[in-house]
Amino acid sequence: MERRDFFTVMAGAAASISTMQAEAAAACLPGNVTRAQFRRFITDSANLLGSDHVVSDVDSLRPYARSMLPFEEAAHSPAAVLSVSSVDEVRSVLALARRSGVPLWPTSTGRNMGYGSMTVADPGTVVLDMRRMNRISDMDPVLGTVVVEPGVTYKQLQDFLKAEGHDFWLDFPGPGPIVSPLGNTLERGEGQTPYFDHFAHSVGYEVMLADGTLLRTGFGGIENTTSWQAFKYGYGPTLDGIFTQSNFGIVTRMGIELMPAPEAHRTGMAVWANEEDIAKAIDTIRPLRIDGTIGNSGTVGNSTIIASGVGRANLYTGEGAIPQDVTIKWAQDIGLGAWIYMFSVYGRQEKVDSDWAHIVSRFEASGAKVLADIDDPAAYNQLTLKSFELFKWKRSRGLIWFSPVAPARGEDVARQMTLAKEVMSRYGMDFMTGMTVTGRSTLNVMPIVYNKEDEDETRRARECMNALIDAFGEAGYGIYRTGVGFMDRVASHHGAVNLDVNQRLKRALDPDGILAPGKSGIRTC
Ligand code: ADP
């Protein structure tokens, strides 16, 4: 039986792909790879990696082409997937890619749910699956640092720490057990403990550039380095940041700072009853975060996101977006309210007790009630898949994360809420939010949950996301992270100079444009 490859499928699908990505890809795909060049690349890759580690027929590629985002598969489908097991293999694959002009999209565990999973920005890019590179090394129990490869998952790292008898906490994102610290950090992901800012707690990268050069950032370049994972900044420009949310290199190893288990900790939930209380809530939380009294970013959730596990159909069967009143009433009936804030305090017992008392008095003065010792698995350092409650809302796996940032001022956050609700209700999408309060900013992470089996709803979800990006951009708000299919639009709100400088860096580090074209809207042209 003849195996259909990417070109066969694209011939049929080309007419129906009308996204900005497809247009940009047509203009910029390096060298306009021919079918013969692509086949040669696949044959050479199979010779190099073994045919078991090369997937290129369309049926086997299907799982890699699927994501929760509202696009046709062909719009962001990879043309092949190559699975590598070592730095030497990465270098050899890069040589093949440069020769043939076939672009590569590196992934760690490729879960990135609601942001595109393993799909690629520009169709036809080949996924470089790094799950087989899953070694843990350089554990330093004194400084509390460890080095991981891309395929190491949080679960694997936690098992390793336990088996070695170390008492460190990991800070994992929502879908914790199955994703990788390295992939999540490169996306500048967030968790729930005081080490919630994953980029801030990464230290010392090993990066392969497009030409096969292996760069070690920070103090990693010093022969016999003693301090690669001890000091992040290095000498001269600090480079780590340019390899996050970017396509300037393939990160093959990364150091992580580990949080020592605290002597004591306590988790609570503050509840504000009414929808208009959000500004008061943020203005109460901010100073407690900035002065460190509340030790983690915590999450501010609205009543609809809290209700997601109950299932939408059990709460509302009317037309259009669910009215907030419905979920607020549901929340009030179970002793919650329009807004909840999950937070934790950490340290020695007397510090925990005194911080706790101070926080409770502040929250109560703002009109909130505080529920103590809430069972929050994230704060208690257990691995959890709890964020997947979201999928019970519509019993469908259609999900887009819309993640704007606001200054942590009540008036700004309230303005974002009003704006989001207005845009989302125009497209019949339910308003949900789970905000991370970093201190001076809030990452207002809003899931757009939709039914992917319903064509009209999928179209509305896509248009809603585009409208949200534009409305927030025009109101002066940036986006913390976005998925394939929306990257060019988000980049367009950050100004021509920003894009131009990114393109200059791209051309300097990857002149052939073979690494992840379209990532964060960056291409060589
Ligand atoms: P996770 O392991 O958390 O599921 P992914 O593997 O999906 O994360 O990675 C998220 C995104 O980060 C990818 O789509 C890719 O753009 C980028 N990325 C992941 N791993 C690497 C890497 N090793 N080098 C460069 N970029 C990477």
XYZ file of C-alpha atoms and ligand atoms in Angstrom:
552
model
C 0.000 0.000 0.000
C 1.369 3.413 -0.894
C 2.095 5.555 2.141
C 0.788 9.091 1.829
C 3.189 11.779 2.883
C 2.788 15.430 3.811
C 2.901 16.650 0.206
C -0.057 14.494 -0.842
C -2.144 15.866 1.971
C -1.110 19.479 1.512
C -2.018 19.301 -2.162
C -5.600 18.676 -1.064
C -5.616 20.977 1.910
C -3.798 24.017 0.574
C -6.924 25.753 -0.633
C -8.627 25.524 2.733
C -5.759 26.912 4.819
C -6.196 30.622 4.984
C -4.413 31.476 8.214
C -1.704 34.119 8.498
C 0.698 31.289 9.295
C 0.094 29.495 6.002
C 0.646 32.695 4.041
C 3.826 33.472 5.938
C 5.004 29.893 5.573
C 4.544 30.014 1.818
C 6.734 33.110 1.728
C 9.429 31.961 4.137
C 9.766 28.169 4.179
C 13.469 27.799 3.520
C 14.306 26.932 -0.012
C 10.760 25.776 -0.836
C 11.642 22.175 -0.151
C 10.794 19.859 -3.040
C 9.257 16.450 -2.642
C 12.516 14.835 -3.735
C 14.522 16.803 -1.143
C 12.023 15.925 1.547
C 12.131 12.215 0.684
C 15.906 12.252 0.745
C 15.810 13.970 4.144
C 13.476 11.271 5.461
C 15.623 8.447 4.073
C 18.805 9.965 5.513
C 17.102 10.533 8.873
C 15.934 6.915 8.973
C 19.477 5.740 8.216
C 20.766 7.934 11.027
C 18.147 7.337 13.726
C 16.674 3.968 12.687
C 13.368 3.752 10.843
C 11.479 3.228 14.132
C 12.381 6.771 15.055
C 11.104 8.458 11.915
C 7.373 8.941 11.270
C 6.324 10.432 7.957
C 3.228 8.719 6.611
C 0.101 10.705 7.192
C -1.824 8.079 9.140
C 0.960 7.612 11.689
C 1.426 11.380 11.892
C -2.178 12.018 12.848
C -1.665 12.038 16.646
C 1.097 14.620 16.222
C -1.114 16.824 14.030
C -3.899 16.929 16.610
C -4.235 19.678 19.192
C -6.928 21.308 21.305
C -6.698 24.505 19.262
C -9.470 25.489 16.811
C -7.658 24.818 13.543
C -7.884 22.277 10.786
C -5.209 19.651 11.225
C -3.505 20.534 7.947
C -2.888 24.127 9.058
C -0.353 23.120 11.718
C 0.551 19.571 10.859
C 4.175 18.482 10.916
C 5.464 16.733 7.780
C 7.339 14.175 9.877
C 8.469 13.436 13.409
C 12.054 12.468 14.235
C 12.869 11.039 17.635
C 16.401 11.723 18.857
C 18.273 10.219 21.806
C 21.485 12.254 22.101
C 23.196 15.567 21.426
C 25.185 13.907 18.629
C 21.966 12.837 16.936
C 20.586 16.372 17.242
C 23.733 17.701 15.556
C 23.517 15.151 12.748
C 19.829 15.862 12.136
C 20.607 19.581 11.996
C 23.216 18.892 9.306
C 20.599 17.015 7.253
C 18.093 19.827 7.803
C 20.536 22.490 6.648
C 21.400 20.483 3.547
C 17.795 19.859 2.525
C 16.218 23.079 3.851
C 13.683 21.092 5.900
C 12.805 23.048 9.067
C 12.683 21.404 12.542
C 10.418 22.124 15.528
C 12.021 20.903 18.788
C 9.690 19.605 21.508
C 10.444 18.181 24.931
C 7.437 16.067 25.913
C 5.198 17.948 23.473
C 2.193 18.231 25.772
C 1.775 22.042 25.772
C -1.998 21.578 25.988
C -4.205 24.463 24.903
C -1.118 26.028 23.289
C -0.726 23.567 20.401
C 0.643 20.277 21.834
C 3.089 18.908 19.238
C 1.749 20.871 16.292
C 3.916 23.405 14.465
C 3.438 27.066 13.550
C 4.129 26.701 9.840
C 2.760 23.511 8.253
C 5.362 21.093 6.994
C 7.912 21.787 9.736
C 9.338 18.501 11.057
C 8.929 17.813 14.777
C 12.124 16.960 16.633
C 10.787 14.803 19.448
C 13.300 14.846 22.344
C 11.457 12.535 24.758
C 14.187 9.888 24.479
C 16.711 12.380 25.842
C 15.614 11.868 29.422
C 18.709 11.821 31.599
C 18.976 13.494 34.980
C 22.497 14.532 36.006
C 24.639 16.755 38.228
C 22.421 16.480 41.303
C 23.876 18.813 43.925
C 22.078 18.223 47.231
C 24.057 20.965 48.966
C 23.134 23.793 46.620
C 19.856 22.148 45.615
C 20.359 22.062 41.854
C 20.002 19.382 39.200
C 20.361 19.171 35.421
C 17.689 17.682 33.166
C 17.386 16.793 29.515
C 14.247 17.708 27.525
C 12.486 14.357 27.951
C 12.649 14.299 31.775
C 9.146 14.687 33.233
C 8.235 16.173 36.608
C 7.143 12.702 37.702
C 10.473 11.189 36.711
C 12.358 13.937 38.524
C 10.241 13.610 41.635
C 10.743 9.823 41.659
C 14.488 10.375 41.289
C 14.617 12.843 44.204
C 12.589 10.511 46.408
C 14.667 7.480 45.507
C 17.854 9.396 46.355
C 16.339 10.507 49.662
C 16.357 14.262 48.966
C 13.797 16.500 50.602
C 13.121 19.031 47.864
C 9.821 20.222 46.468
C 9.193 20.463 42.767
C 7.106 23.224 41.320
C 5.000 21.724 38.594
C 2.459 23.339 36.266
C -1.206 22.232 36.041
C -0.719 18.954 34.196
C 2.388 18.247 36.328
C 3.233 14.579 36.161
C 3.386 14.210 32.410
C 5.155 17.327 31.185
C 8.789 18.358 31.313
C 10.479 21.028 33.429
C 12.600 21.953 30.420
C 9.724 22.465 27.933
C 7.629 24.295 30.510
C 10.506 26.574 31.469
C 11.249 27.429 27.844
C 7.614 28.532 27.555
C 8.103 30.509 30.816
C 5.432 28.418 32.527
C 4.205 28.841 36.090
C 3.498 26.609 39.069
C 2.109 26.963 42.589
C 4.944 27.108 45.130
C 7.343 29.993 45.908
C 9.367 28.715 42.920
C 6.368 29.326 40.643
C 8.425 31.330 38.094
C 10.142 28.491 36.269
C 12.416 30.653 34.156
C 13.633 32.499 37.250
C 14.612 29.156 38.806
C 16.395 27.739 35.772
C 20.161 28.087 35.741
C 22.742 27.181 33.099
C 21.540 25.981 29.679
C 23.205 23.801 27.074
C 21.950 24.903 23.660
C 22.649 23.588 20.191
C 22.566 26.311 17.563
C 21.391 25.679 14.017
C 24.946 25.201 12.737
C 25.688 22.486 15.300
C 27.584 24.727 17.760
C 27.023 23.658 21.366
C 26.711 26.705 23.637
C 26.664 26.585 27.424
C 25.167 29.709 28.940
C 26.199 31.384 32.225
C 29.439 29.969 33.604
C 29.123 26.804 31.490
C 31.799 27.970 29.066
C 34.583 27.969 31.656
C 36.847 24.947 31.354
C 36.309 22.773 34.437
C 33.514 25.081 35.520
C 32.673 24.899 39.208
C 29.612 27.160 39.147
C 27.467 26.440 36.057
C 24.353 25.753 38.133
C 25.340 28.108 40.972
C 25.326 31.439 39.129
C 22.886 32.217 36.368
C 24.130 35.469 34.854
C 27.592 34.486 33.655
C 29.838 37.171 32.216
C 28.769 39.622 29.532
C 25.243 39.433 28.135
C 23.000 36.934 29.929
C 21.727 34.758 27.097
C 19.285 32.290 28.687
C 16.235 34.449 27.996
C 16.729 34.545 24.237
C 16.221 30.775 24.092
C 12.780 30.959 25.759
C 9.615 31.347 23.653
C 11.996 31.555 20.704
C 13.502 29.658 17.795
C 17.159 30.614 18.208
C 18.451 27.235 19.379
C 17.641 23.732 20.642
C 18.051 23.430 24.390
C 19.595 20.031 25.157
C 20.121 20.424 28.931
C 19.021 22.836 31.633
C 19.803 23.355 35.321
C 16.999 23.744 37.842
C 17.045 25.230 41.337
C 15.183 22.999 43.787
C 13.151 24.345 46.689
C 14.089 22.865 50.080
C 10.987 21.429 51.773
C 9.816 24.086 54.235
C 9.563 23.274 57.933
C 5.901 24.291 57.931
C 3.291 25.590 55.520
C -0.385 26.395 55.475
C -2.848 26.835 52.616
C -6.076 28.800 52.668
C -8.742 30.199 50.464
C -10.075 33.746 50.598
C -13.582 34.167 49.232
C -15.122 37.396 47.979
C -18.880 37.163 47.471
C -19.636 39.522 44.614
C -18.501 40.049 41.043
C -17.494 43.695 41.620
C -15.156 42.659 44.486
C -12.306 41.798 42.099
C -10.561 45.194 42.328
C -10.679 45.046 46.134
C -9.335 41.501 46.089
C -6.331 42.369 43.900
C -5.528 45.517 45.893
C -5.565 43.412 49.072
C -3.431 40.577 47.681
C -0.771 42.726 45.932
C 1.042 44.181 48.988
C 1.053 40.769 50.676
C 2.708 39.291 47.603
C 5.201 42.110 47.098
C 6.419 41.988 50.709
C 6.530 38.182 50.604
C 3.961 37.511 53.334
C 2.071 35.282 50.902
C 4.803 32.944 49.735
C 3.360 31.661 46.476
C 1.629 33.361 43.564
C -1.568 31.487 44.330
C -4.533 31.530 41.996
C -7.486 33.887 41.820
C -10.369 32.018 40.190
C -13.830 33.132 39.181
C -16.948 31.142 40.014
C -17.225 29.672 36.506
C -13.753 28.132 36.513
C -14.457 26.685 39.972
C -17.685 25.202 38.623
C -16.001 23.572 35.612
C -15.870 20.120 37.221
C -19.645 20.178 37.745
C -20.296 20.278 34.000
C -21.955 23.151 32.166
C -25.093 21.202 31.251
C -25.874 20.739 34.952
C -25.889 24.502 35.486
C -27.137 26.102 32.299
C -28.931 25.064 29.133
C -29.838 28.500 27.761
C -28.497 30.302 24.704
C -25.117 32.034 24.509
C -22.423 32.395 27.156
C -23.343 31.273 30.649
C -24.345 34.349 32.731
C -21.908 34.886 35.618
C -24.882 35.141 37.999
C -25.587 31.436 37.465
C -22.174 30.248 38.638
C -21.918 32.929 41.336
C -25.179 31.655 42.827
C -23.934 28.058 42.560
C -20.707 29.070 44.329
C -22.505 31.039 47.038
C -24.783 28.062 47.711
C -21.752 25.882 48.501
C -20.159 28.502 50.738
C -17.918 30.101 48.094
C -18.421 33.280 46.079
C -17.735 35.162 42.856
C -13.950 35.053 43.454
C -11.666 32.743 45.366
C -7.941 33.071 46.029
C -5.903 30.001 46.950
C -2.697 30.990 48.726
C -0.007 29.470 50.940
C 2.458 30.563 53.581
C 5.747 28.776 54.236
C 8.632 28.763 56.698
C 9.254 28.020 60.354
C 6.084 27.382 62.353
C 6.140 30.727 64.197
C 6.564 32.595 60.892
C 3.700 30.624 59.321
C 1.463 31.408 62.319
C 2.237 35.106 62.366
C 1.973 35.520 58.543
C -1.290 33.621 58.601
C -2.824 35.870 61.266
C -1.767 38.987 59.387
C -3.184 37.723 56.075
C -6.504 36.721 57.622
C -6.924 40.164 59.207
C -6.158 41.894 55.872
C -8.526 39.691 53.904
C -11.337 40.008 56.437
C -10.922 43.791 56.451
C -11.520 43.700 52.675
C -14.812 41.864 53.176
C -13.525 38.359 52.358
C -13.955 35.258 54.444
C -11.000 32.927 54.802
C -11.269 29.156 54.757
C -8.279 27.552 56.429
C -6.330 24.416 55.554
C -7.897 23.866 52.197
C -6.941 20.637 50.520
C -4.804 22.068 47.742
C -2.655 19.254 46.359
C -0.454 21.648 44.417
C 0.600 23.530 47.512
C 1.217 20.261 49.301
C 3.627 19.092 46.686
C 1.624 16.202 45.321
C 1.459 15.587 41.636
C -1.975 16.271 40.268
C -3.970 16.261 37.077
C -6.614 18.460 38.677
C -6.518 21.150 36.010
C -8.131 18.649 33.686
C -11.428 19.252 35.533
C -11.741 21.917 32.863
C -12.526 19.244 30.314
C -15.614 18.212 32.238
C -17.194 21.606 31.504
C -18.276 20.672 27.971
C -17.050 17.090 27.885
C -14.872 18.105 24.969
C -11.176 18.721 24.585
C -11.392 22.044 22.735
C -9.223 24.497 24.696
C -7.417 27.759 23.948
C -5.525 29.637 26.661
C -5.876 33.389 26.402
C -3.250 34.744 28.802
C -2.969 38.528 29.039
C -0.910 40.229 31.725
C -2.217 43.101 33.861
C -0.375 45.308 36.288
C -1.493 44.067 39.722
C -3.789 47.023 40.297
C -7.442 46.474 41.054
C -8.581 48.913 38.400
C -6.525 47.230 35.634
C -7.642 43.729 36.513
C -11.287 44.846 36.725
C -10.895 46.508 33.330
C -9.505 43.290 31.851
C -12.400 41.293 33.280
C -14.972 43.649 31.749
C -13.194 43.616 28.401
C -12.844 39.825 28.318
C -16.467 39.245 29.282
C -17.691 41.672 26.652
C -15.647 40.069 23.837
C -16.330 36.490 24.932
C -20.080 36.955 25.218
C -20.123 38.415 21.688
C -18.893 35.006 20.469
C -21.005 32.968 22.895
C -17.941 31.812 24.884
C -18.069 31.310 28.662
C -15.884 33.621 30.715
C -13.467 31.777 33.011
C -10.238 32.933 34.579
C -7.504 31.582 36.847
C -5.075 34.396 37.623
C -1.519 34.059 38.896
C -0.610 37.026 41.094
C 3.140 37.298 40.669
C 3.442 40.460 42.778
C 3.471 43.477 40.517
C 1.637 41.707 37.703
C -1.187 39.244 37.309
C -1.150 36.610 34.582
C -4.800 36.489 33.745
C -4.986 32.968 32.355
C -8.363 32.476 30.715
C -9.368 29.174 29.163
C -11.672 29.313 26.169
C -13.370 25.940 26.469
C -15.309 24.917 23.375
C -16.733 21.877 21.666
C -14.307 20.879 18.929
C -16.791 18.517 17.341
C -19.052 21.499 16.601
C -17.784 23.349 13.522
C -19.615 26.595 14.245
C -18.468 26.694 17.863
C -14.892 25.984 16.788
C -15.020 28.903 14.357
C -16.435 31.169 17.069
C -13.735 30.105 19.538
C -11.036 30.948 16.981
C -12.577 34.308 16.108
C -13.075 35.054 19.796
C -9.385 34.456 20.521
C -8.354 36.717 17.630
C -10.743 39.431 18.835
C -9.442 39.138 22.406
C -5.812 39.476 21.291
C -6.682 42.608 19.298
C -8.916 44.165 21.958
C -6.339 43.654 24.712
C -3.470 44.794 22.476
C -5.345 47.976 21.621
C -6.024 48.535 25.336
C -2.262 48.346 26.020
C -2.040 44.825 27.462
C 0.466 42.172 26.333
C 0.070 38.399 26.277
C 2.293 36.199 28.429
C 2.321 33.184 26.130
C 0.306 31.907 23.197
C -0.171 28.876 20.992
C 0.559 28.123 17.338
C -1.927 29.785 15.027
C -2.064 32.920 17.176
C 1.640 33.773 17.402
C 1.825 36.180 14.467
C -1.185 38.085 15.718
C 0.215 38.468 19.217
C 3.636 39.483 17.815
C 1.966 42.139 15.654
C 0.882 43.976 18.819
C 4.428 44.237 20.123
C 5.636 46.649 17.472
C 7.713 46.568 14.294
C 10.995 47.278 16.097
C 10.522 44.325 18.429
C 9.823 41.995 15.493
C 12.725 43.414 13.476
C 15.241 42.876 16.290
C 13.996 39.322 16.773
C 14.411 38.712 13.034
C 17.959 40.105 13.088
C 18.850 37.735 15.925
C 17.194 34.924 13.989
C 19.203 35.641 10.850
C 22.425 35.820 12.866
C 21.892 32.527 14.704
C 19.919 30.554 12.137
C 20.487 32.123 8.706
C 18.875 29.180 6.878
C 15.731 29.485 8.995
C 15.639 25.787 9.868
C 14.590 26.141 13.526
C 10.881 26.418 14.319
C 9.808 29.008 11.721
C 6.912 31.074 13.028
C 7.593 30.444 16.740
C 6.469 33.630 18.526
C 5.969 35.114 15.039
C 9.723 34.979 14.289
C 11.040 33.950 10.864
C 14.132 34.874 8.890
C 12.008 37.077 6.646
P 6.159 20.149 27.666
O 7.332 19.245 27.815
O 5.911 20.992 28.881
O 4.966 19.414 27.164
P 6.702 21.047 25.031
O 7.638 19.963 24.719
O 5.340 20.969 24.411
O 6.539 21.253 26.596
O 7.403 22.419 24.654
C 6.695 23.612 24.525
C 7.327 24.444 23.422
O 8.622 24.855 23.841
C 7.545 23.690 22.130
O 6.408 23.740 21.287
C 8.739 24.397 21.529
O 8.326 25.583 20.870
C 9.541 24.781 22.752
N 10.569 23.761 23.088
C 10.346 22.615 23.773
N 11.471 21.944 23.952
C 12.445 22.663 23.378
C 13.857 22.505 23.269
N 14.462 21.446 23.801
N 14.568 23.459 22.613
C 13.958 24.547 22.097
N 12.635 24.766 22.175
C 11.872 23.840 22.811
